[in-house]
Amino acid sequence: MDQIAEAAASLFIAAGTSSRDARTVAGLLAEANCAGHDSHGLIRVPQYLAAVEDGRIDPAAEVELLQETPITAVVDGHWGFGQVAMTRAVEVASEKAAAHGLAAVTVRSASHIGRLGSYVERLARRDLAALLLVNAVGIPAYRMAPWGGTEARLATDPLAFGAPRSDGDPVVLDMTTTVVAEGKVRVKSNRGEPVPEGWLIDAEGQPTTDPDVLYGEPRGSILPLGGSAAGHKGYGLNVALELLAGALSGTGCIGGGQPLGNGVLLIALDVERFLPLDEFHRHAEAFFAHVKSSPPAAGFDGILLPGEIEGQVQRQRQEEGIFVEDETWRQVLQWADKLGAEVPLPEERR
Ligand code: NAD
C-alpha cells in the first residue's frame, strides 16, 4: 500500500501538485486498492495524469468554500483533484454536524473523487451517520443506456452510506447505480479477461462478456442496477442522483458539456442529537444479529454486512501485499519517464 501511495504521490508532484494534495490523492487511491477496489486505485493514475496534461484537471487548484450557513456549505473544487475537494467537504460536514447535529455540503466542479466509501467511513468513525450522493459528468462517463434506450447517455453514478458501530469497522455501503463500476470492466480489459455475464450489452443491446465493447466504437453499455429484469430501478435511482448531486451542487447534470468529474451532496447526521449513541448501537447490533442468523446459502460462508468484505480484504492485503497487473505498472512507468519522476518500485519490478 505504501509503495502504491509513494509512486502515485511522486507522479502527481512531478505533474505540478503540492506535496500535501498529492499525498491526499495518492493515499486515497492506495486505500481503494487496499480495500479490494483496484478499479479506484493505482489504475487511475495514468487517467488523472492524462487529464492534467490536456487541462481537464488543474493540479494546483485551490478548493474554495463558496458559501455557508451553520448547517450547509457549498465547496468548489475548481476542477482540481476530486479527492482534495472531498477531503475538505468531509472536514466541513464533520465540524457542522458536530456543532449543530446535521450538515449538508455540496461539492461542485470536482474532478473524479475516487472511491466513495473512504469518505463516509471517516465520518462514521466520528460517530456521524453519512449519506454521500454523487453524479458523474463528462463524455467519457457515458456508460449506461437509459432504461428503454440503446445508446449510453448516463454514468455509473454511485452513492454511499456510512454508520458507526459500537465495536469494529463502521457499516459502509458503497455502490454504483449500474450492475458494476466502469473501473472493474477496465481492470478486466487490462488483465485480458472476460467479464461475468449480466454486466454488459453491446451497441445492439445484446449481452456480451467482452470488456472491450466499452472502449471501442460503436460503444456498448453497462446494465443499470437490477439488470435486464429490473433495471428501471437502477435507472430511476441514477436520475435522482443527477438531480440531488448534479443539479443541486451546480456541477450540472450529465450531458452538459463539463469535463470528466463529479457533483456531490454529502449529508452528515450526529447520532447523539437524535438518541443516545448506546441506544443506537443496541438497535443496530440486535438488527445485525437478526440478519446474520439466516443460514448461509450454497457458496456463502455466512451473511456479511455492507463494508465487511472490504474490511476483510483490507486486513488480508495489509499482510500479503497488493497485486498490481503488469499493464497498470507499465502505464505508471511510462508516465514516470515522461515526467522525469522517481517512482519507488516494489522489489520484483526492478
Ligand atoms: P461492489 O459491487 O463491489 O460493492 C457494492 C456494495 O456491496 C459494497 O458496499 C460492498 O461492501 C457490498 N458487498 C459486496 N459483496 C457483499 C456481500 N457478499 N455481502 C454483503 N455486501 C456485499 O461495488 P461497485 O458498485 O462495483 O462500486 C465499486 C467502487 O466504485 C465503489 O467504491 C464506488 O465508490 C466507486 N465508484 C466511483 C465513481 C466516481 O465517479 N467517483 C463512480 C462509480 C463507482
Coordinates of C-alpha atoms and ligand atoms in Angstrom, one line a residue:
M1 CA 0.0 0.0 0.0
D2 CA 2.8 2.4 0.9
Q3 CA 4.6 1.7 -2.4
I4 CA 1.4 2.5 -4.4
A5 CA 0.9 5.7 -2.4
E6 CA 4.6 6.7 -2.8
A7 CA 4.5 6.0 -6.6
A8 CA 1.3 7.9 -7.2
A9 CA 2.4 10.9 -5.0
S10 CA 5.7 11.2 -6.8
L11 CA 3.9 11.4 -10.2
F12 CA 1.3 13.9 -9.0
I13 CA 4.1 16.1 -7.5
A14 CA 6.0 15.9 -10.8
A15 CA 2.8 17.0 -12.6
G16 CA 2.6 20.2 -10.5
T17 CA 0.6 19.2 -7.5
S18 CA 1.6 20.4 -4.0
S19 CA 3.1 17.7 -1.8
R20 CA 0.1 17.9 0.6
D21 CA -2.5 17.5 -2.1
A22 CA -0.5 14.8 -4.0
R23 CA -0.3 12.7 -0.7
T24 CA -4.1 13.2 -0.1
V25 CA -5.0 11.9 -3.6
A26 CA -2.3 9.1 -3.6
G27 CA -3.3 8.0 -0.1
L28 CA -7.0 7.6 -1.1
L29 CA -6.1 5.7 -4.3
A30 CA -3.9 3.3 -2.3
E31 CA -6.7 2.9 0.3
A32 CA -9.0 1.9 -2.5
N33 CA -6.5 -0.8 -3.7
C34 CA -6.2 -2.0 -0.1
A35 CA -10.0 -2.3 0.3
G36 CA -10.1 -4.5 -2.8
H37 CA -11.3 -1.8 -5.2
D38 CA -8.4 -1.9 -7.7
S39 CA -10.7 -0.1 -10.1
H40 CA -10.3 3.0 -8.0
G41 CA -6.6 2.7 -7.1
L42 CA -3.3 2.9 -8.9
I43 CA -5.1 2.2 -12.3
R44 CA -6.5 5.8 -12.1
V45 CA -3.0 7.5 -12.0
P46 CA -2.4 7.4 -15.8
Q47 CA -6.0 8.6 -16.4
Y48 CA -5.5 11.5 -13.9
L49 CA -2.1 12.5 -15.4
A50 CA -3.6 12.4 -19.0
A51 CA -6.3 14.8 -17.7
V52 CA -3.7 17.1 -16.1
E53 CA -1.8 17.1 -19.4
D54 CA -4.7 18.2 -21.5
G55 CA -6.1 20.7 -19.0
R56 CA -9.1 18.8 -17.7
I57 CA -7.6 18.6 -14.2
D58 CA -5.9 21.7 -12.6
P59 CA -3.2 20.0 -10.4
A60 CA -2.7 23.2 -8.4
A61 CA -6.4 24.2 -8.0
E62 CA -7.3 25.8 -4.6
V63 CA -10.5 24.4 -3.1
E64 CA -12.9 27.2 -2.2
L65 CA -15.8 27.4 0.4
L66 CA -18.2 29.4 -1.8
Q67 CA -21.0 29.9 0.8
E68 CA -22.1 28.5 4.1
T69 CA -24.7 28.6 6.9
P70 CA -24.4 26.8 10.2
I71 CA -25.6 23.6 8.6
T72 CA -25.0 23.9 4.9
A73 CA -22.0 24.6 2.7
V74 CA -21.0 24.8 -1.0
V75 CA -17.5 23.7 -1.8
D76 CA -16.0 24.5 -5.2
G77 CA -13.2 22.2 -6.4
H78 CA -12.3 24.4 -9.4
W79 CA -11.7 21.3 -11.4
G80 CA -8.7 20.2 -9.3
F81 CA -8.4 16.7 -7.9
G82 CA -11.7 15.5 -6.6
Q83 CA -10.1 13.8 -3.6
V84 CA -8.8 17.2 -2.4
A85 CA -12.2 18.8 -2.6
M86 CA -13.9 15.9 -0.9
T87 CA -11.4 15.9 1.9
R88 CA -12.3 19.5 2.6
A89 CA -16.0 18.7 2.3
V90 CA -15.7 15.9 4.9
E91 CA -14.0 18.2 7.3
V92 CA -16.6 20.9 6.8
A93 CA -19.5 18.4 7.2
S94 CA -17.9 16.9 10.2
E95 CA -17.5 20.3 12.0
K96 CA -21.0 21.4 11.2
A97 CA -22.7 18.1 12.2
A98 CA -20.7 18.1 15.5
A99 CA -21.7 21.6 16.2
H100 CA -25.4 21.6 15.0
G101 CA -26.4 18.0 14.7
L102 CA -26.5 17.8 10.9
A103 CA -24.8 19.1 7.8
A104 CA -25.5 19.1 4.0
V105 CA -22.5 20.0 1.9
T106 CA -22.4 20.1 -1.9
V107 CA -19.2 19.9 -4.0
R108 CA -19.1 21.4 -7.5
S109 CA -16.6 21.2 -10.2
A110 CA -14.5 18.4 -8.7
S111 CA -12.6 16.0 -10.9
H112 CA -13.1 12.3 -10.2
I113 CA -13.4 11.8 -6.4
G114 CA -12.4 8.1 -6.5
R115 CA -13.9 5.5 -4.0
L116 CA -16.8 7.0 -2.1
G117 CA -16.6 4.5 0.9
S118 CA -13.4 6.2 2.2
Y119 CA -15.3 9.5 2.9
V120 CA -18.3 8.1 4.7
E121 CA -16.1 5.8 6.7
R122 CA -14.1 8.8 8.0
L123 CA -17.4 10.4 9.2
A124 CA -18.8 7.2 10.7
R125 CA -15.6 6.8 12.7
R126 CA -16.5 10.1 14.3
D127 CA -20.0 8.7 15.2
L128 CA -21.7 10.5 12.3
A129 CA -24.1 8.7 10.0
A130 CA -23.5 9.9 6.5
L131 CA -25.0 9.7 3.1
L132 CA -23.0 10.6 0.0
L133 CA -24.8 11.1 -3.3
V134 CA -22.7 11.6 -6.5
N135 CA -23.2 12.2 -10.2
A136 CA -20.6 11.8 -12.8
V137 CA -20.2 14.1 -15.8
G138 CA -18.2 14.3 -19.0
I139 CA -18.5 12.4 -22.3
P140 CA -16.2 9.6 -21.3
A141 CA -18.6 9.0 -18.3
Y142 CA -21.4 7.9 -20.7
R143 CA -21.6 4.2 -19.7
M144 CA -25.2 3.3 -19.2
A145 CA -28.1 3.5 -21.7
P146 CA -31.3 4.9 -20.1
W147 CA -33.9 2.2 -19.4
G148 CA -35.5 1.5 -22.8
G149 CA -32.7 3.1 -24.8
T150 CA -29.7 1.6 -26.7
E151 CA -27.0 4.3 -26.6
A152 CA -25.2 5.3 -23.4
R153 CA -26.3 8.7 -22.0
L154 CA -25.8 8.2 -18.3
A155 CA -22.9 7.4 -16.0
T156 CA -22.3 4.8 -13.3
D157 CA -23.5 7.3 -10.7
P158 CA -22.6 6.0 -7.2
L159 CA -23.9 6.5 -3.7
A160 CA -22.5 5.6 -0.3
F161 CA -23.8 5.3 3.3
G162 CA -21.8 5.0 6.5
A163 CA -22.9 4.4 10.1
P164 CA -20.8 3.9 13.2
R165 CA -20.6 0.5 15.0
S166 CA -20.0 0.0 18.7
D167 CA -17.3 -2.4 18.0
G168 CA -15.3 -2.9 14.8
D169 CA -15.5 -1.3 11.4
P170 CA -18.4 1.1 10.5
V171 CA -21.1 -0.1 8.2
V172 CA -20.2 1.2 4.7
L173 CA -22.5 0.7 1.7
D174 CA -20.7 2.0 -1.4
M175 CA -22.3 1.2 -4.7
T176 CA -23.0 2.2 -8.3
T177 CA -26.4 2.5 -9.8
T178 CA -25.1 0.2 -12.5
V179 CA -24.6 -3.5 -12.2
V180 CA -20.8 -2.8 -11.8
A181 CA -18.4 0.2 -11.7
E182 CA -16.7 1.0 -15.0
G183 CA -13.3 0.7 -13.5
K184 CA -14.0 -3.0 -12.8
V185 CA -14.5 -3.5 -16.6
R186 CA -11.3 -1.6 -17.2
V187 CA -9.4 -3.9 -14.8
K188 CA -10.7 -7.0 -16.7
S189 CA -9.7 -5.3 -20.0
N190 CA -6.2 -4.6 -18.7
R191 CA -5.9 -8.2 -17.5
G192 CA -7.2 -9.6 -20.8
E193 CA -10.1 -11.4 -19.0
P194 CA -13.8 -11.7 -19.9
V195 CA -16.4 -10.0 -17.6
P196 CA -19.1 -12.1 -16.0
E197 CA -22.5 -12.5 -17.8
G198 CA -25.0 -9.8 -16.9
W199 CA -22.6 -6.9 -16.7
L200 CA -22.6 -5.6 -20.3
I201 CA -24.5 -5.2 -23.5
D202 CA -23.0 -4.3 -26.9
A203 CA -24.1 -1.4 -29.1
E204 CA -27.0 -3.6 -30.5
G205 CA -28.2 -4.2 -26.9
Q206 CA -27.0 -7.9 -27.0
P207 CA -25.5 -9.4 -23.9
T208 CA -21.7 -9.8 -24.1
T209 CA -18.7 -10.8 -21.8
D210 CA -16.2 -8.8 -23.9
P211 CA -14.9 -5.8 -21.7
D212 CA -13.6 -4.0 -24.8
V213 CA -17.1 -3.2 -26.1
L214 CA -17.0 -0.3 -23.6
Y215 CA -13.8 1.1 -25.1
G216 CA -14.3 0.7 -28.9
E217 CA -16.8 2.1 -31.4
P218 CA -19.7 1.6 -31.6
R219 CA -19.8 1.6 -27.9
G220 CA -21.6 -0.8 -25.6
S221 CA -23.1 -0.1 -22.2
I222 CA -23.1 -1.4 -18.6
L223 CA -26.6 -2.6 -17.5
P224 CA -28.3 -0.5 -14.8
L225 CA -28.6 -1.9 -11.3
G226 CA -31.3 -4.6 -11.4
G227 CA -30.0 -5.8 -14.8
S228 CA -32.3 -6.8 -17.6
A229 CA -35.0 -7.9 -15.2
A230 CA -35.4 -4.8 -13.0
G231 CA -33.0 -2.2 -14.5
H232 CA -35.7 0.5 -14.4
K233 CA -35.0 0.8 -10.6
G234 CA -31.2 1.4 -11.1
Y235 CA -32.1 3.9 -13.8
G236 CA -34.6 5.7 -11.6
L237 CA -32.0 6.0 -8.8
N238 CA -29.5 7.3 -11.3
V239 CA -31.9 10.1 -12.3
A240 CA -32.4 11.0 -8.6
L241 CA -28.6 11.3 -8.1
E242 CA -28.3 13.5 -11.2
L243 CA -30.8 16.0 -9.6
L244 CA -29.5 15.8 -6.0
A245 CA -25.8 15.7 -6.7
G246 CA -25.5 17.2 -10.2
A247 CA -28.2 19.9 -10.4
L248 CA -28.1 20.9 -6.7
S249 CA -24.3 21.1 -6.5
G250 CA -24.1 23.4 -9.5
T251 CA -21.8 20.9 -11.3
G252 CA -24.8 20.2 -13.6
C253 CA -26.2 17.0 -14.8
I254 CA -24.5 14.7 -17.3
G255 CA -24.8 15.9 -20.9
G256 CA -24.0 19.5 -20.0
G257 CA -20.5 19.6 -21.7
Q258 CA -18.5 19.5 -18.5
P259 CA -15.1 17.8 -18.2
L260 CA -14.9 14.4 -16.6
G261 CA -15.8 14.9 -12.9
N262 CA -18.3 14.5 -10.1
G263 CA -21.0 16.5 -8.5
V264 CA -21.6 15.8 -4.8
L265 CA -24.2 16.1 -2.0
L266 CA -22.8 14.9 1.4
I267 CA -25.2 14.7 4.4
A268 CA -23.9 14.0 7.9
L269 CA -26.0 13.4 11.0
D270 CA -24.7 13.4 14.6
V271 CA -26.4 10.3 16.0
E272 CA -26.3 11.7 19.6
R273 CA -28.6 14.6 18.6
F274 CA -31.4 12.0 17.9
L275 CA -30.8 9.4 20.6
P276 CA -28.0 8.3 23.0
L277 CA -25.3 6.6 20.9
D278 CA -25.6 3.4 23.1
E279 CA -29.2 3.1 22.2
F280 CA -28.5 3.4 18.5
H281 CA -25.8 0.7 18.8
R282 CA -28.2 -1.5 20.7
H283 CA -30.8 -1.3 17.9
A284 CA -28.2 -1.7 15.3
E285 CA -26.4 -4.7 16.8
A286 CA -29.7 -6.5 17.5
F287 CA -30.6 -6.0 13.9
F288 CA -27.2 -7.3 12.6
A289 CA -27.6 -10.4 14.8
H290 CA -31.1 -11.0 13.4
V291 CA -29.9 -10.6 9.8
K292 CA -26.8 -12.8 10.4
S293 CA -28.9 -15.6 11.9
S294 CA -30.1 -16.6 8.4
P295 CA -28.4 -19.9 7.4
P296 CA -25.9 -19.3 4.6
A297 CA -26.9 -20.3 1.1
A298 CA -24.8 -22.7 -1.1
G299 CA -21.5 -20.9 -2.0
F300 CA -21.6 -18.5 1.0
D301 CA -19.8 -18.8 4.3
G302 CA -22.2 -16.5 6.2
I303 CA -24.0 -13.2 5.9
L304 CA -21.9 -10.1 5.6
L305 CA -22.9 -6.5 6.3
P306 CA -22.2 -3.8 3.7
G307 CA -18.5 -2.9 4.0
E308 CA -17.4 -6.1 5.8
I309 CA -16.0 -7.6 2.6
E310 CA -13.7 -4.5 2.2
G311 CA -12.6 -4.8 5.8
Q312 CA -11.6 -8.5 5.3
V313 CA -9.7 -7.7 2.1
Q314 CA -8.0 -4.8 3.7
R315 CA -6.7 -7.0 6.6
Q316 CA -5.5 -9.6 4.1
R317 CA -3.8 -7.2 1.8
Q318 CA -2.1 -5.4 4.7
E319 CA -0.5 -8.7 5.4
E320 CA 0.1 -10.2 2.0
G321 CA 0.5 -7.1 -0.2
I322 CA -1.4 -5.8 -3.2
F323 CA -1.3 -7.4 -6.7
V324 CA -1.0 -4.8 -9.5
E325 CA -1.2 -6.1 -13.1
D326 CA 1.8 -5.5 -15.4
E327 CA -0.2 -3.3 -17.8
T328 CA -1.0 -0.8 -15.0
W329 CA 2.7 -0.7 -13.9
R330 CA 3.7 -0.3 -17.5
Q331 CA 1.5 2.8 -17.8
V332 CA 2.7 4.2 -14.5
L333 CA 6.3 3.8 -15.5
Q334 CA 5.7 5.4 -18.9
W335 CA 4.4 8.5 -17.1
A336 CA 7.4 8.4 -14.7
D337 CA 9.7 8.5 -17.7
K338 CA 7.7 11.3 -19.3
L339 CA 7.6 13.5 -16.2
G340 CA 11.1 12.6 -15.1
A341 CA 9.8 11.3 -11.7
E342 CA 11.5 8.9 -9.4
V343 CA 9.0 6.1 -8.8
P344 CA 9.8 3.7 -5.9
L345 CA 9.3 0.2 -7.3
P346 CA 8.5 -3.0 -5.4
E347 CA 11.5 -5.4 -5.4
E348 CA 10.1 -7.8 -8.1
R349 CA 9.6 -5.0 -10.6
R350 CA 13.2 -3.5 -10.5
Ligands
NAD1 P1 -19.4 -3.5 -5.3 O1 -20.5 -4.1 -6.1 O2 -18.1 -4.2 -5.2 O3 -19.9 -3.4 -3.8 C1 -21.2 -2.7 -3.5 C2 -21.5 -2.8 -2.0 O4 -21.9 -4.2 -1.8 C3 -20.4 -2.5 -1.1 O5 -20.8 -1.7 0.0 C4 -19.9 -3.9 -0.5 O6 -19.5 -3.8 0.8 C5 -21.2 -4.6 -0.6 N1 -21.0 -6.1 -0.8 C6 -20.2 -6.7 -1.7 N2 -20.2 -8.0 -1.5 C7 -21.1 -8.3 -0.5 C8 -21.6 -9.4 0.2 N3 -21.2 -10.7 -0.2 N4 -22.5 -9.3 1.2 C9 -22.9 -8.1 1.6 N5 -22.5 -6.9 1.0 C10 -21.6 -7.0 0.0 O7 -19.1 -2.0 -5.7 P2 -19.5 -1.2 -7.1 O8 -20.9 -0.8 -7.1 O9 -18.9 -2.0 -8.2 O10 -18.6 0.1 -6.9 C11 -17.1 0.0 -6.8 C12 -16.5 1.3 -6.4 O11 -16.5 2.2 -7.5 C13 -17.1 2.0 -5.2 O12 -16.0 2.2 -4.3 C14 -17.6 3.3 -5.8 O13 -17.4 4.4 -4.8 C15 -16.7 3.5 -6.9 N6 -17.3 4.4 -8.0 C16 -16.8 5.7 -8.0 C17 -17.4 6.6 -9.0 C18 -17.0 8.0 -9.2 O14 -17.4 8.6 -10.1 N7 -16.2 8.5 -8.3 C19 -18.3 6.1 -9.9 C20 -18.7 4.8 -9.8 C21 -18.2 3.9 -8.8

